[in-house]
Structure formats: structure tokens, C-alpha cells
Tab-separated table of C-alpha atoms in Angstrom:
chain	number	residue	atom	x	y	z
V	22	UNK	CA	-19.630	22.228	-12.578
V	23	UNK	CA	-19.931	18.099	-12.501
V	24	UNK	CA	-23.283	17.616	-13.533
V	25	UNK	CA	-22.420	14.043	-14.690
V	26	UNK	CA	-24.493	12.251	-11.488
V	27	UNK	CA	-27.708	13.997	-12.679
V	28	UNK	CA	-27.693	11.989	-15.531
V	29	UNK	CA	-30.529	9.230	-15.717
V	30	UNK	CA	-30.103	5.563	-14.593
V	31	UNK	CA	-30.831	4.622	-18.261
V	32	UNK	CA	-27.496	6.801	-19.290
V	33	UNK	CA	-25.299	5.694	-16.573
V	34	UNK	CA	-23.339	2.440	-16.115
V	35	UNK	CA	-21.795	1.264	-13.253
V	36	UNK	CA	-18.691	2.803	-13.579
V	37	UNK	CA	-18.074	4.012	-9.950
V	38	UNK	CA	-15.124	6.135	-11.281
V	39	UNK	CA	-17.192	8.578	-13.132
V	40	UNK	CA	-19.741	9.258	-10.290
V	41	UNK	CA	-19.567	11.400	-6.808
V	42	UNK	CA	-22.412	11.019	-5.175
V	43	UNK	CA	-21.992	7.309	-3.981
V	44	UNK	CA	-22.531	6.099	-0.551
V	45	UNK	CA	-19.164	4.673	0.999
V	46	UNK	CA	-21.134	3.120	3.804
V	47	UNK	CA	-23.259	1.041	1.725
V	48	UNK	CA	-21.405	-0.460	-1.258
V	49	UNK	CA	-20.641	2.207	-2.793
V	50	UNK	CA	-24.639	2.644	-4.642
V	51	UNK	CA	-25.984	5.568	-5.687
V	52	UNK	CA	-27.183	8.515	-3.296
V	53	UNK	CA	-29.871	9.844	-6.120
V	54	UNK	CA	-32.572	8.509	-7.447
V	55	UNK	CA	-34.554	9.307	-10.561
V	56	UNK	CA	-37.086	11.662	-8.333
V	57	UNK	CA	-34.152	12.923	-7.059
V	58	UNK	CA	-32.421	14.075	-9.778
V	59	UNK	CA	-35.484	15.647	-11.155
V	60	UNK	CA	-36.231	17.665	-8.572
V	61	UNK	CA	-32.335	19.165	-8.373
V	62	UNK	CA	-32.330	19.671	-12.273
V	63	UNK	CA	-34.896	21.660	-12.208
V	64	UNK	CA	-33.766	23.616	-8.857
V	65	UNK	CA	-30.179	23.816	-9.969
V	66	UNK	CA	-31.773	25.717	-13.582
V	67	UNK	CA	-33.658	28.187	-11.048
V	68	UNK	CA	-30.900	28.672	-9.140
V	69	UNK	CA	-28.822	29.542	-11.983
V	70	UNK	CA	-31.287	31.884	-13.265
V	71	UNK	CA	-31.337	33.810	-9.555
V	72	UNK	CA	-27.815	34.254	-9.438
V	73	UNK	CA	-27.069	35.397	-12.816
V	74	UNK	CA	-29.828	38.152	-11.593
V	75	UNK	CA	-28.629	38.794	-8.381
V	76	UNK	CA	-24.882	38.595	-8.207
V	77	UNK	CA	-22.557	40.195	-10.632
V	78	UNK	CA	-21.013	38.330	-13.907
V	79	UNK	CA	-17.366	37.556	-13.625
V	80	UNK	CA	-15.318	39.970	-15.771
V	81	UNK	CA	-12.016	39.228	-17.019
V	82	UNK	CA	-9.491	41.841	-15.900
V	83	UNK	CA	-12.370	43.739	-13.935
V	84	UNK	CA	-13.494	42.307	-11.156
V	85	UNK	CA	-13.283	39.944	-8.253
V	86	UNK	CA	-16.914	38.383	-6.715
V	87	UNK	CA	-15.699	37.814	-2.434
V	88	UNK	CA	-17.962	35.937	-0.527
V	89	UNK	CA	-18.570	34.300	2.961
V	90	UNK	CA	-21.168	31.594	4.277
V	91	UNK	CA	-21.328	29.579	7.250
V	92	UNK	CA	-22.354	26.464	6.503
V	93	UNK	CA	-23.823	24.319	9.459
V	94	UNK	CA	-21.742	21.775	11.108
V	95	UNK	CA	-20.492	21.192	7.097
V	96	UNK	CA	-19.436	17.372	7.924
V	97	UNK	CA	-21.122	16.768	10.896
V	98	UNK	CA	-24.538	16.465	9.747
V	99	UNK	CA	-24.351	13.793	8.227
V	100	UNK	CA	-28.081	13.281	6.722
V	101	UNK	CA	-27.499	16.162	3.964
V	102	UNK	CA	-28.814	15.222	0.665
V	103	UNK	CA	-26.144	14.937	-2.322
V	104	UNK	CA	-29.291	17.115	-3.622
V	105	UNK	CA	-28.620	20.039	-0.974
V	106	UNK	CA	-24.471	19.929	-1.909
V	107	UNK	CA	-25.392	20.699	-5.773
V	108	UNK	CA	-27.167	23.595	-4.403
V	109	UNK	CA	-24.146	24.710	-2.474
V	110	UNK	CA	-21.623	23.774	-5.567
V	111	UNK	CA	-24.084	25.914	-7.465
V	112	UNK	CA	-23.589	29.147	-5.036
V	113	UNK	CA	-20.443	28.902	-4.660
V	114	UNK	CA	-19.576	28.757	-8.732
V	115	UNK	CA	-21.062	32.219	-8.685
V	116	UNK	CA	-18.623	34.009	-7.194
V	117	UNK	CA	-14.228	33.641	-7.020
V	118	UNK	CA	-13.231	33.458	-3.248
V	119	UNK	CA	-15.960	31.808	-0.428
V	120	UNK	CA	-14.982	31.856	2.928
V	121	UNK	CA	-16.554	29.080	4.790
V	122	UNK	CA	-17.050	28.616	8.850
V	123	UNK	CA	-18.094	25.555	10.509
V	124	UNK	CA	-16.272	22.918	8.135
V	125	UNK	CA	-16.079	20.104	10.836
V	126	UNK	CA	-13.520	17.131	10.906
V	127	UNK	CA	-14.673	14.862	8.894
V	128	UNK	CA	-14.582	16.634	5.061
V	129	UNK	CA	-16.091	13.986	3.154
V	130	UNK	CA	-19.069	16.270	2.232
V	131	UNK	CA	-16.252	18.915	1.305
V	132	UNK	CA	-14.538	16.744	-0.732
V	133	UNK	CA	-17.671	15.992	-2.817
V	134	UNK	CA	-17.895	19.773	-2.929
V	135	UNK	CA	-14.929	20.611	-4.667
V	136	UNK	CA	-15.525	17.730	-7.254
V	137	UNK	CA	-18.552	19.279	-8.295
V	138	UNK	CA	-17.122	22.712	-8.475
V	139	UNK	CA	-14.143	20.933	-10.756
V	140	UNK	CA	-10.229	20.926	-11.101
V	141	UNK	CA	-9.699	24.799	-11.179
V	142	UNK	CA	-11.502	24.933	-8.232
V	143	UNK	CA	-8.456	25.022	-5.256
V	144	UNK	CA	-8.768	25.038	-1.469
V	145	UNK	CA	-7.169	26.107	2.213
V	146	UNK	CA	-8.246	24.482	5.233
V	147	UNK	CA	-7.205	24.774	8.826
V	148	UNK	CA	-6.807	22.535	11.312
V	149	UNK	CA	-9.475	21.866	13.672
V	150	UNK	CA	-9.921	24.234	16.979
V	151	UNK	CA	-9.912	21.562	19.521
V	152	UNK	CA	-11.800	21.427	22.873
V	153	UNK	CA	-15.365	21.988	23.487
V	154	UNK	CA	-15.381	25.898	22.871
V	155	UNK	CA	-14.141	25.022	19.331
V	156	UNK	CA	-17.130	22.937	18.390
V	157	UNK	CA	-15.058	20.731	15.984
V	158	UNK	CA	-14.466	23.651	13.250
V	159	UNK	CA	-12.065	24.615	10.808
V	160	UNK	CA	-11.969	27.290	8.384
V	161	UNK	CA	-11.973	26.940	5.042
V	162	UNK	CA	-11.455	29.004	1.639
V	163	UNK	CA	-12.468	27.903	-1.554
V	164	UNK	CA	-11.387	29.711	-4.734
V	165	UNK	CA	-11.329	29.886	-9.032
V	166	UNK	CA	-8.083	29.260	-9.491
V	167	UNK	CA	-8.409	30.653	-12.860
V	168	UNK	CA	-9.389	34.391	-11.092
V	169	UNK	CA	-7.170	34.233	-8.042
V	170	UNK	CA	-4.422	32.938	-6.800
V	171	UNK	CA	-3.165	32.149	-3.467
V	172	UNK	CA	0.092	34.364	-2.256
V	173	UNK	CA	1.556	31.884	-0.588
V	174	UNK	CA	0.270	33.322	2.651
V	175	UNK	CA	-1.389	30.730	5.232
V	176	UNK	CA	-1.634	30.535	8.980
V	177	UNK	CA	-3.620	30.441	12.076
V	178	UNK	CA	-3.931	33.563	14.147
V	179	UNK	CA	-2.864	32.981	18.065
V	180	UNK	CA	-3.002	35.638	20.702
V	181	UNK	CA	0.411	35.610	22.262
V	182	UNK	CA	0.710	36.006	25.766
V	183	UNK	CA	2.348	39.522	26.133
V	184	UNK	CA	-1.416	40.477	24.683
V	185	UNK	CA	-3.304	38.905	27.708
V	186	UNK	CA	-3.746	41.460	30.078
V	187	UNK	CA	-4.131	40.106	33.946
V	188	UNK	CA	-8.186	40.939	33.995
V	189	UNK	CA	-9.077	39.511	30.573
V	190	UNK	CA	-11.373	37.152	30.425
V	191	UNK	CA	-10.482	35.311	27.659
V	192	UNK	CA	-6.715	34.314	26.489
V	193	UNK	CA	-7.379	32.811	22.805
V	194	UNK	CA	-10.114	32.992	20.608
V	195	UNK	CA	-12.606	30.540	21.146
V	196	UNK	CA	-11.909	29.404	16.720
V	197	UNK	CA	-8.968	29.980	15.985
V	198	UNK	CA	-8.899	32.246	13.266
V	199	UNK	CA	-7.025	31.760	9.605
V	200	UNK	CA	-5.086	34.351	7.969
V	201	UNK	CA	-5.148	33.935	3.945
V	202	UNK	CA	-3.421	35.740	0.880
V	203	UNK	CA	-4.511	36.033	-2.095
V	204	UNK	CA	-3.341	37.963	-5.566
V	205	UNK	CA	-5.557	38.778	-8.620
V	206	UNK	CA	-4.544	41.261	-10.614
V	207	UNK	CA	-3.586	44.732	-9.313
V	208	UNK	CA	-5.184	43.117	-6.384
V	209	UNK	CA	-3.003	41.940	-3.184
V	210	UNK	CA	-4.700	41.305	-0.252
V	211	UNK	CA	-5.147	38.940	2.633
V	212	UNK	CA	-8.575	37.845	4.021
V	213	UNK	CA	-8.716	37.049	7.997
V	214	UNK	CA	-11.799	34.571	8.781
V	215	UNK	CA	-13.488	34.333	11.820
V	216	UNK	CA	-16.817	32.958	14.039
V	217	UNK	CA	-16.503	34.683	17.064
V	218	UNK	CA	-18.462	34.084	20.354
V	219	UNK	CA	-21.733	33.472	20.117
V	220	UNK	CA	-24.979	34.237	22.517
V	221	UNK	CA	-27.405	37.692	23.363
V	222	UNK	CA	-27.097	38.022	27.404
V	223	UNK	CA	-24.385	40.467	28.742
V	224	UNK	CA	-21.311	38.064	29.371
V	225	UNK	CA	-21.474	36.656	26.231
V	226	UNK	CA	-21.587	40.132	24.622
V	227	UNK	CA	-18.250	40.962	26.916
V	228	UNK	CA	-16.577	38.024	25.616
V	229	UNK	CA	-17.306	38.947	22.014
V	230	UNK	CA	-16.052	42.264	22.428
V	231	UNK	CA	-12.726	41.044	24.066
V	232	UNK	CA	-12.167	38.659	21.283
V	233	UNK	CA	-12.371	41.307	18.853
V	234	UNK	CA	-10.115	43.569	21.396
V	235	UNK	CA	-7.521	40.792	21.041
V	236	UNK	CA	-7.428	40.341	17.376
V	237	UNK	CA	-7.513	43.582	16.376
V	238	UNK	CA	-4.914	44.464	18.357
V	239	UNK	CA	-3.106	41.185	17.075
V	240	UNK	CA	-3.422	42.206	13.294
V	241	UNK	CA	-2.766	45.996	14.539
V	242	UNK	CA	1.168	44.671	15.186
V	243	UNK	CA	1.133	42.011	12.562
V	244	UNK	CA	0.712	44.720	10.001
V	245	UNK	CA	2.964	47.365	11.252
V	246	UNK	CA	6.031	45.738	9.292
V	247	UNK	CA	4.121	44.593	6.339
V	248	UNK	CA	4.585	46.151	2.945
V	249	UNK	CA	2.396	48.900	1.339
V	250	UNK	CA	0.915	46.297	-1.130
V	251	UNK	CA	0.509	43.759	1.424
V	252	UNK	CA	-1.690	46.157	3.832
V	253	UNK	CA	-4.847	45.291	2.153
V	254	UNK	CA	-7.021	43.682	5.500
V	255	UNK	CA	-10.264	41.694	5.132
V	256	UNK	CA	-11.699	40.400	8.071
V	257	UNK	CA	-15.172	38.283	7.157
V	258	UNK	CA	-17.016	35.584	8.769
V	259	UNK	CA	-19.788	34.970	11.262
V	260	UNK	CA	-19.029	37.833	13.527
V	261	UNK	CA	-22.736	36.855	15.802
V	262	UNK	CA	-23.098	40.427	16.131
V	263	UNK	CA	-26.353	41.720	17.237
V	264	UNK	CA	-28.280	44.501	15.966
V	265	UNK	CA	-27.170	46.517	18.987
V	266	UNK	CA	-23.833	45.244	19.154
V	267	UNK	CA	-22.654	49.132	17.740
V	268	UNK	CA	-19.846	49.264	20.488
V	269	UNK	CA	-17.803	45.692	19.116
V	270	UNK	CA	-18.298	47.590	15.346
V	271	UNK	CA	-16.954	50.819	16.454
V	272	UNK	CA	-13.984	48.332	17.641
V	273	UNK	CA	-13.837	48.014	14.185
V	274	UNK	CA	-14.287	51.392	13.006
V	275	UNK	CA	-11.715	52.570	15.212
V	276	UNK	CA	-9.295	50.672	13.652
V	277	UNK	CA	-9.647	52.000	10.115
V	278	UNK	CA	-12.096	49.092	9.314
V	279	UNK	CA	-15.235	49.658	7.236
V	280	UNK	CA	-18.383	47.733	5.496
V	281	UNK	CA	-19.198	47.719	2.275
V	282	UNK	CA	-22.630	50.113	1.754
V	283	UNK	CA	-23.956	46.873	0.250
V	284	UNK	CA	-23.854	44.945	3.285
V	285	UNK	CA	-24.602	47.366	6.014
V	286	UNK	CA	-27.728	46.400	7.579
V	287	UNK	CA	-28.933	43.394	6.198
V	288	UNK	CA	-30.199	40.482	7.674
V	289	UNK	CA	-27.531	37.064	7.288
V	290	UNK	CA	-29.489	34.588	8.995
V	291	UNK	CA	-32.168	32.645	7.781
V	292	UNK	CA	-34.583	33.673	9.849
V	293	UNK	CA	-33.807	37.171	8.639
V	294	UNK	CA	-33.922	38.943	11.996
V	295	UNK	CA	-29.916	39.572	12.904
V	296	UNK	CA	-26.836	40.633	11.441
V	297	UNK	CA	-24.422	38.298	11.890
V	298	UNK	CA	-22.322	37.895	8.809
V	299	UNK	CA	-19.887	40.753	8.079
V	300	UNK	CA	-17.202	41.539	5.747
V	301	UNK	CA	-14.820	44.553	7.379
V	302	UNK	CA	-12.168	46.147	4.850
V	303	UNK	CA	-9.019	48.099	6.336
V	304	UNK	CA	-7.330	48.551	2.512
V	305	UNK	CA	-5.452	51.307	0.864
V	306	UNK	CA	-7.074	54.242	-2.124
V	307	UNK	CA	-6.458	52.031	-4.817
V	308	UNK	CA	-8.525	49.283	-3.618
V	309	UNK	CA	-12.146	49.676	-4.840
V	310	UNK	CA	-15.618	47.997	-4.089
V	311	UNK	CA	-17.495	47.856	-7.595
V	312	UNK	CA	-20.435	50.338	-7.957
V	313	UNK	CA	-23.932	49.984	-9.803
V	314	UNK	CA	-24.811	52.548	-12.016
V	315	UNK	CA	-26.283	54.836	-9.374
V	316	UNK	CA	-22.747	54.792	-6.995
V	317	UNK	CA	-23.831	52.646	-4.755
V	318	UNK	CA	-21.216	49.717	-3.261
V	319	UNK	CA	-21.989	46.002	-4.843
V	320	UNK	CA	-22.638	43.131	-1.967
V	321	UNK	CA	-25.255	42.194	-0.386
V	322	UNK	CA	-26.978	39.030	0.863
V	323	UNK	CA	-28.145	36.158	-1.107
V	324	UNK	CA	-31.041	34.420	-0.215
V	325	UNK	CA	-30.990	31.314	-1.582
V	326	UNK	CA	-34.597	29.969	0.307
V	327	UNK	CA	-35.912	32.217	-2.595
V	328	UNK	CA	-34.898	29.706	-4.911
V	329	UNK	CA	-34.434	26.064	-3.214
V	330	UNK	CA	-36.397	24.551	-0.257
V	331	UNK	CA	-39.007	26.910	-0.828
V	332	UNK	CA	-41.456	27.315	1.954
V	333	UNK	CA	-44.415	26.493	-0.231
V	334	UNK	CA	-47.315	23.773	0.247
V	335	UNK	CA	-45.911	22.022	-3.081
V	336	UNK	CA	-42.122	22.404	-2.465
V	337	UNK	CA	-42.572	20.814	1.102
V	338	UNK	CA	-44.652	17.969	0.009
V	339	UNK	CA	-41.514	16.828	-2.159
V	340	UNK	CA	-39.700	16.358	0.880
V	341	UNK	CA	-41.882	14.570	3.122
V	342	UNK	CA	-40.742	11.008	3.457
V	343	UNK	CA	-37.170	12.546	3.396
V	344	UNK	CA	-38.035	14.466	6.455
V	345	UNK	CA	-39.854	11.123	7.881
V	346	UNK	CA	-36.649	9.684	7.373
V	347	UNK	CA	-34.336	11.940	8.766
V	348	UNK	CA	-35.913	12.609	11.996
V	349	UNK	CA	-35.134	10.693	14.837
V	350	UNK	CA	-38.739	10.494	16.271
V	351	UNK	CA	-41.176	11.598	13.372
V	352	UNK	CA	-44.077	10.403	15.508
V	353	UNK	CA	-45.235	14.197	14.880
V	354	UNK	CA	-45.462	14.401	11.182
V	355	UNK	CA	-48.698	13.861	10.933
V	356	UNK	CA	-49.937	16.987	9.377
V	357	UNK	CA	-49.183	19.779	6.995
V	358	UNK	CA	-48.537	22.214	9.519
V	359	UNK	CA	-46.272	19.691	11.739
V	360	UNK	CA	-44.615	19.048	8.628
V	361	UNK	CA	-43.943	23.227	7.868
V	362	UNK	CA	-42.771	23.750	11.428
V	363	UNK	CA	-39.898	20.968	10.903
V	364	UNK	CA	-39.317	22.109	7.477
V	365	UNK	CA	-38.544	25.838	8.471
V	366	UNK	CA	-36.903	24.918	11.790
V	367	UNK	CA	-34.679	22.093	11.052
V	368	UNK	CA	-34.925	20.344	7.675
V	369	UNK	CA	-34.067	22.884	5.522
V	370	UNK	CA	-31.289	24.621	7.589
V	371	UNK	CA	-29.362	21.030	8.342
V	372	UNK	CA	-30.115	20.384	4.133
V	373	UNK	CA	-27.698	24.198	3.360
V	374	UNK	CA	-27.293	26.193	6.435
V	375	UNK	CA	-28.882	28.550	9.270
V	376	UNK	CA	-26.719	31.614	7.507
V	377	UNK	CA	-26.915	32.988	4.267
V	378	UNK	CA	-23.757	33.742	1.999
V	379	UNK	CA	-22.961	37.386	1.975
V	380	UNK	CA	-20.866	39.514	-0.576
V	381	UNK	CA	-19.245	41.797	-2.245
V	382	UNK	CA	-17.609	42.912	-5.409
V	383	UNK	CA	-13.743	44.061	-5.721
V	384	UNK	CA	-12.308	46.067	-8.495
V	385	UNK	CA	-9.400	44.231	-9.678
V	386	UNK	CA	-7.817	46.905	-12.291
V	387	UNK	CA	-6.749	49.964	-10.414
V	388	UNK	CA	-4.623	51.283	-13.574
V	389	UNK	CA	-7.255	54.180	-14.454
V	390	UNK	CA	-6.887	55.800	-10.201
V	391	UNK	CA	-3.658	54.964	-10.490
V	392	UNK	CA	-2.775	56.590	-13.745
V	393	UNK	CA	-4.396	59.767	-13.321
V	394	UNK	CA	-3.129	60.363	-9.733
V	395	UNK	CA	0.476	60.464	-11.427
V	396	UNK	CA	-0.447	62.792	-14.160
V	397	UNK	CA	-1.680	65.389	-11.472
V	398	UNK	CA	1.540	65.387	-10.078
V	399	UNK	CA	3.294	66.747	-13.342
């Protein structure tokens, strides 16, 4: 990580070339103040503390840390904080492979993303879905280069038109989807990354459920000529699927795709009353999801409100005039409890995101499964 920017005015001269967080619209000055880089020091330590705790160390050799987070309109809100992308460096450090929705055209923010990460940090990124059903988006991975590498393996999934059946009601998926290899270790595998339709009312739950029809039935054919090694499926992403959405899973199920025991159930968004981050597997016996020592599957969700924009009386009050400043008509901010509302409802989600990153952990070295299923055959 690039911490260099955090530094205090008295340590930092005005070479331009050394610092990220400078403001291209207004001569290039600084984005942080002195305030502000107190208050991210000392968020950025608890941060670090929480996922040390909560997410699993990278291993040489052992293990792979897969993640996926939809972060807002990344690009198009433009009144982030350089504050709130330190956070989001910080996250994604923690684990080898994040699969990000909603990265918008313009990937200035992005770009000050991966600086912060560093130089072993690489990338893939789509184009954008154009039209008004694709909101602006692209898909994006972001991965340790030092872990993983990327197979070589890149492209954007379109339904062809044999697949469109005369009564469907869709004929492409409103995002296009990107489908990404990637090697480490015994470890080959490609990850599929998706935001399908969103919405709670019946038609938009038929049009989920016929996008998934459609690229499940897409990756069905695309895999039929693939080799053995190359059979290992991840589909992840912001699937908006409702609590009682069990028909569009058992889509999934049917196909040979499962979830992680990690993941199953738990709350993605930030209001922590749906489901609608997934990670689906479809992968061959040698490919393991790491166990704690009681068995159970490693992933779940991480919270990071826990840790940064804290919904506490003192952690709002540090962002008041921010908040007076971002909003278009802050006539209302006139009290503490005006203040909370906006905090919980807008400021903090447009600062990271309305989703929370979800994960999982791979087992990279197969060699003990693999070993021992050839002596039994002597």
C-alpha cells in the first residue's frame, strides 16, 4: 500500500510526482488536509486490525482469498473522499482476486485505486454496457499479481441468437457479463462476473430468472469442449436476489452450481436485510474451499461500517461540514438526527458503497487429494 499522501504537510514538498491524491480540476492541490489525514490514519490502523481478525492471512503455496464488492457508481460519484478510496485500497489488499461491479466510464477514481494498492497490483476491465439498461458499467477484476496470475483468458459473454427463444423476454443481458481466467498454483479456473436485473415486483423477478436461464445455458455449451482443468466455473457478483428468490438459485443448483457454507444466508447489503451478493462454484473434486478448524467452509461477509463511517454520535460529527458540502440542498442539516438520517442513507454509502464485499477462501495445493487418490488405486 501507498501510504506516502498521509504524510504531514510539514514532510511533504511540492513534488506533484510523488503524490495521488491531487485534484486535476483545480491545479493539481492537494485533496487531504491535516484533519483529514488524521482521521484516515487512524481508521486505516482499525481497519487493518479488523481484517487481520476477520479474513484469513495469505499463505504461500496454501491458499487463495476470492472476493466480490459492488462498489456504487465507482466513477460516477464524483464527491468521494480520497479518505473513503484508502478505505477501499485497504479492503481490497486483504484478499488476492476482487471482483468489482458498477466501475462506470470515467476510471479516474480506479486509477487512484490501483496506485494505492501498488505495482504488483494488475487489472481487467470491460468495456462499458451501453444504453440506458446498462447504467454506464463495466466490470472489473483486480488482482496480486504476486498470488495469481491471469490465463490469458478475457471476454465478454453475449447471448447468441440461436439461444433466444420466440417468447423470451429478454435477448441480452441487461450488463454484459465478463468471463476471466486465472491460474495460481494447482489452481485453474475462470471467474464469470455479473449484476443481473434488479427490482422486487413480479416482472422484474421474471426477467432475472430469464437472464440467468440465458447464461447458464450460455456457459452450459461454452464448457462442453473445454478441458478437464479448465472446467473450474465461478460465477460471482451482485446477483439482486431476494430472500425468496429460491427458484433463480435452484437455476443454479440445477446446473451443478453451489455456495460456499460460508456465504449461504448472509446479508450483502448495507442495510443488512437481503442477499444479494453471491459467489456460485461449478468446479471439479480437487478444487477445495478452505475449512476452520471445526469443518466449516471459509467466506463470509465483511462489514466494513464496523470499522469506518461508524454510525456513532462522535464518528458522524467528523463529517459534518463534509456532508454540508456535499449535499446539493443541505437546508436540512440542522440537527443531529437530520444529520444521522443523511449519514446512514446517503453519505456513507456514496463515500464506499450500498454492498458489502463478500468472500471466500480457495485451497490452492491439491497435491495431498490428489496423491492419495492414486495410491488407492494400486
Amino acid at each position: 500500500m501507498w501510504y506516502n499522501d498521509l504524510r504531514p504537510d510539514s514532510e511533504l514538498t511540492n513534488d506533484r510526482y510523488s503524490l495521488i491524491m491531487l485534484d486535476s480540476d483545480d491545479d493539481y492541490q492537494r485533496e487531504m488536509n491535516d484533519d483529514d489525514k488524521k482521521r484516515t490514519i487512524a481508521n486505516v490502523l482499525e481497519l487493518k486490525t479488523a481484517l487481520l481478525k476477520d479474513i484469513p492471512s495469505k499463505t504461500v503455496d496454501r491458499n487463495l482469498l476470492l472476493a466480490s464488492w459492488n462498489i456504487k457508481n465507482f466513477g460516477k460519484l464524483l464527491n468521494r473522499t480520497s479518505e473513503s478510496l484508502y478505505y477501499m485500497a485497504e479492503i481490497i489488499n486483504a484478499f488476492d482476486i476482487v471482483g468489482i461491479q458498477e466501475i462506470n466510464s470515467n476510471i479516474t477514481q480506479f486509477k487512484k485505486l490501483l496506485k494505492l494498492l501498488g505495482s504488483h497490483w494488475k487489472y481487467t476491465l470491460s468495456d462499458v454496457t451501453e444504453g440506458d439498461s446498462g447504467n454506464d458499467e463495466r466490470f472489473g477484476f483486480i488482482y496480486d499479481s504476486r498470488r495469481v496470475t491471469h490465463s490469458g483468458l478475457a471476454g465478454e459473454l453475449v447471448i447468441p441468437p440461436d439461444m433466444i427463444t420466440d417468447n423470451t423476454i429478454i435477448e441480452q443481458l441487461k450488463r454484459t457479463p465478463t468471463f476471466t481466467g486465472f491460474e495460481s498454483g494447482w489452481r485453474k479456473f475462470s471467474i464469470v462476473s455479473v449484476h443481473l436485473h434488479p427490482g422486487d415486483d413480479s416482472d422484474d423477478k421474471k426477467l432475472r430468472k430469464e437472464e440467468v436461464k440465458l447464461l447458464l445455458n450460455l456457459l452450459e455449451e461454452k464448457l462442453k469442449d473445454a478441458p478437464y482443468e479448465d472446467r473450474n466455473l465461478i460465477i460471482l457478483g451482485d446477483t439482486n436476489l431476494y430472500k425468496d428468490d429460491t427458484d433463480i438459485v435452484d437455476l443454479f443448483t440445477d446446473k451443478g452450481f453451489v455456495e460456499s457454507d460460508g456465504l449461504i444466508g448472509k446479508f450483502t447489503n448495507t442495510s443488512l436485510n437481503q442477499i444479494y451478493d453471491r459467489i456460485f462454484l461449478n468446479v471439479h473434486k480437487y478444487f477445495k474451499i478452505g475449512q476452520d478448524l471445526n469443518g466449516k467452509e471459509r467466506g463470509g461477509v465483511f462489514n466494513l461500517f464496523n470499522y469506518v463511517y461508524k454510525d456513532t454520535p462522535s464518528d458522524i460529527a467528523k463529517y459534518h461540514d463534509l456532508m454540508k458540502e456535499h449535499k446539493h440542498d443541505n437546508s436540512n442539516l440542522t440537527s443531529e438526527a437530520a444529520f444521522k438520517s443523511y449519514f446512514n442513507s446517503h453519505w456513507k454509502r456514496n463515500q464506499m458503497s450500498d454492498h458489502l464485499p463478500v468472500w471466500l477462501e480457495i485451497e490452492i495445493d491439491s497435491s495431498p487429494s490428489f496423491l492419495n487418490s492414486k495410491l488407492s488405486k494400486f
